[in-house]
Amino acid sequence: MTRLARSVPRMTTDLRTRPARTTLVTRALLLRFVSIVGSSIGFYLPLSVVPLFAAQAGSDGGAGTVALLLATVACELVTPRLIAVLGYRWALALGLFLLGAPALVLTVASSTWVIIAVSVVRGAGFAVSVVAGGALTAMLIPAERRGEGLALVGIVGGVPGMLALPAGVWAAAHWGYEPVFVVTAAATLLAMLSLPGLPSRTPVAATGDHHGVLAGLRNGLVMRPAVVFAASAGAAGVLVTFLPLATGPVWVVAAALLAQPAASTAARWVAGRLGDRFGPGRLLSYGLVLSAVGMAAIAVTGSAAAVVGGALVFGAGFGVLQNATQALMYARVPAGGAGAVSAIWNAAYDLGMAAGALGAGLAVASVGTPAAFVLTAVAMLPGLAVVRRDRRP
């Protein structure tokens, strides 16, 4: 009885003195969500529409997409310098404007060179918006809840993008191309109304060369997670490019392409919670193994269950790696290095997808699509050695 009586006030004291959990969703982060949704719609809504628009106009259907991706990667690596000069708010405003406004040009012109020029400008705008926005978002999220915050941001941007991609094709088929391009411009330009409530300037350290992209590229603590993520992004590029060519029934392809991003979104949230508790570095090997197993299962192209199940497992692994690598990279640089991390991570994403699609294209021509999926799974396994090395003191 005495022990019980003594334990009660002690427990009460512990509860009273326990520090309150840091607020995750602040007013500034809610305002940032507006520009995240705007840039996601602005990028994905016309992504599959522009090739159809170009083909109907007698232009090269793939030229615009290639130009968009190349411009995105090129500008991602120089955006931190732009942030240092303009600050977060103006850089993000410039990115949103360049991403959305040029789409209006396609309502009055449809030549190949116009489509390419518009795609280049939009790619530059997307690069600036995701890098500047990513660095700003990292600053708005408490460090002790970084994984959970990044997962929430991934959901806020991922769901509109997942819906906008098929919605753009559907709208173009029913209402024509012009409404798609007008909505693209409107979504991004209206999102700019949220920017005055966001922080304007970067931390002073961001202007130093020792926190820039080149320094980040020389930093093994930053680059090892980036390399691991690039390997999984390469597999994602293989999946979205060659899965439609590998299986017969359309419903199987549609189900797999829906299962993959849905699983990624859910896994990012789970990984964020676990990463904040146990450390994001511990999740990398699990993400790689899940990604490789899922891709190997997809190689059984004659089985609908294997294809859809494999896409689900791959999506889970990819989502884990999306969250864990990004959180780990941000944790390894001071506040002034957030812009460089955002640039490197996004470049790893885009370059990985492009390299995966290109490499698999060469493999498909030689050994066929199922074998290319198997080779893609095997190609991710050396990432485990990178993870193991990264854990060494």
mmCIF file with all atom_site columns, C-alpha atoms in Angstrom, residues 267 283-297 309-321 377 380-381 384:
data_model
loop_
_atom_site.group_PDB
_atom_site.id
_atom_site.type_symbol
_atom_site.label_atom_id
_atom_site.label_alt_id
_atom_site.label_comp_id
_atom_site.label_asym_id
_atom_site.label_entity_id
_atom_site.label_seq_id
_atom_site.pdbx_PDB_ins_code
_atom_site.Cartn_x
_atom_site.Cartn_y
_atom_site.Cartn_z
_atom_site.occupancy
_atom_site.B_iso_or_equiv
_atom_site.pdbx_formal_charge
_atom_site.auth_seq_id
_atom_site.auth_comp_id
_atom_site.auth_asym_id
_atom_site.auth_atom_id
_atom_site.pdbx_PDB_model_num
ATOM 1  C CA . ALA A 1 267 ? 4.592  3.231   -46.952 1.00 0.00 ? 267 ALA A CA 1
ATOM 2  C CA . LEU A 1 283 ? 14.915 1.377   -42.994 1.00 0.00 ? 283 LEU A CA 1
ATOM 3  C CA . LEU A 1 284 ? 17.061 1.536   -46.125 1.00 0.00 ? 284 LEU A CA 1
ATOM 4  C CA . SER A 1 285 ? 17.848 -2.181  -46.384 1.00 0.00 ? 285 SER A CA 1
ATOM 5  C CA . TYR A 1 286 ? 14.181 -3.116  -45.868 1.00 0.00 ? 286 TYR A CA 1
ATOM 6  C CA . GLY A 1 287 ? 13.149 -0.721  -48.613 1.00 0.00 ? 287 GLY A CA 1
ATOM 7  C CA . LEU A 1 288 ? 15.708 -2.126  -51.023 1.00 0.00 ? 288 LEU A CA 1
ATOM 8  C CA . VAL A 1 289 ? 14.746 -5.743  -50.360 1.00 0.00 ? 289 VAL A CA 1
ATOM 9  C CA . LEU A 1 290 ? 11.030 -5.017  -50.787 1.00 0.00 ? 290 LEU A CA 1
ATOM 10 C CA . SER A 1 291 ? 11.704 -3.134  -54.026 1.00 0.00 ? 291 SER A CA 1
ATOM 11 C CA . ALA A 1 292 ? 13.821 -5.960  -55.464 1.00 0.00 ? 292 ALA A CA 1
ATOM 12 C CA . VAL A 1 293 ? 11.338 -8.683  -54.457 1.00 0.00 ? 293 VAL A CA 1
ATOM 13 C CA . GLY A 1 294 ? 8.460  -6.738  -55.955 1.00 0.00 ? 294 GLY A CA 1
ATOM 14 C CA . MET A 1 295 ? 10.264 -6.169  -59.235 1.00 0.00 ? 295 MET A CA 1
ATOM 15 C CA . ALA A 1 296 ? 11.207 -9.850  -59.464 1.00 0.00 ? 296 ALA A CA 1
ATOM 16 C CA . ALA A 1 297 ? 7.562  -10.823 -58.953 1.00 0.00 ? 297 ALA A CA 1
ATOM 17 C CA . GLY A 1 309 ? 1.158  -8.109  -56.037 1.00 0.00 ? 309 GLY A CA 1
ATOM 18 C CA . GLY A 1 310 ? 4.671  -7.334  -57.214 1.00 0.00 ? 310 GLY A CA 1
ATOM 19 C CA . ALA A 1 311 ? 3.712  -3.735  -57.985 1.00 0.00 ? 311 ALA A CA 1
ATOM 20 C CA . LEU A 1 312 ? 2.215  -3.472  -54.507 1.00 0.00 ? 312 LEU A CA 1
ATOM 21 C CA . VAL A 1 313 ? 5.378  -4.812  -52.832 1.00 0.00 ? 313 VAL A CA 1
ATOM 22 C CA . PHE A 1 314 ? 7.642  -2.694  -55.011 1.00 0.00 ? 314 PHE A CA 1
ATOM 23 C CA . GLY A 1 315 ? 5.548  0.371   -54.220 1.00 0.00 ? 315 GLY A CA 1
ATOM 24 C CA . ALA A 1 316 ? 5.905  -0.287  -50.503 1.00 0.00 ? 316 ALA A CA 1
ATOM 25 C CA . GLY A 1 317 ? 9.679  -0.581  -50.774 1.00 0.00 ? 317 GLY A CA 1
ATOM 26 C CA . PHE A 1 318 ? 9.906  2.502   -52.974 1.00 0.00 ? 318 PHE A CA 1
ATOM 27 C CA . GLY A 1 319 ? 7.824  4.517   -50.510 1.00 0.00 ? 319 GLY A CA 1
ATOM 28 C CA . VAL A 1 320 ? 10.077 3.488   -47.639 1.00 0.00 ? 320 VAL A CA 1
ATOM 29 C CA . LEU A 1 321 ? 13.139 4.596   -49.592 1.00 0.00 ? 321 LEU A CA 1
ATOM 30 C CA . ALA A 1 377 ? 15.722 -6.417  -59.433 1.00 0.00 ? 377 ALA A CA 1
ATOM 31 C CA . MET A 1 380 ? 19.218 -2.925  -56.926 1.00 0.00 ? 380 MET A CA 1
ATOM 32 C CA . LEU A 1 381 ? 20.960 -5.451  -54.681 1.00 0.00 ? 381 LEU A CA 1
ATOM 33 C CA . LEU A 1 384 ? 22.740 -3.182  -49.788 1.00 0.00 ? 384 LEU A CA 1
#
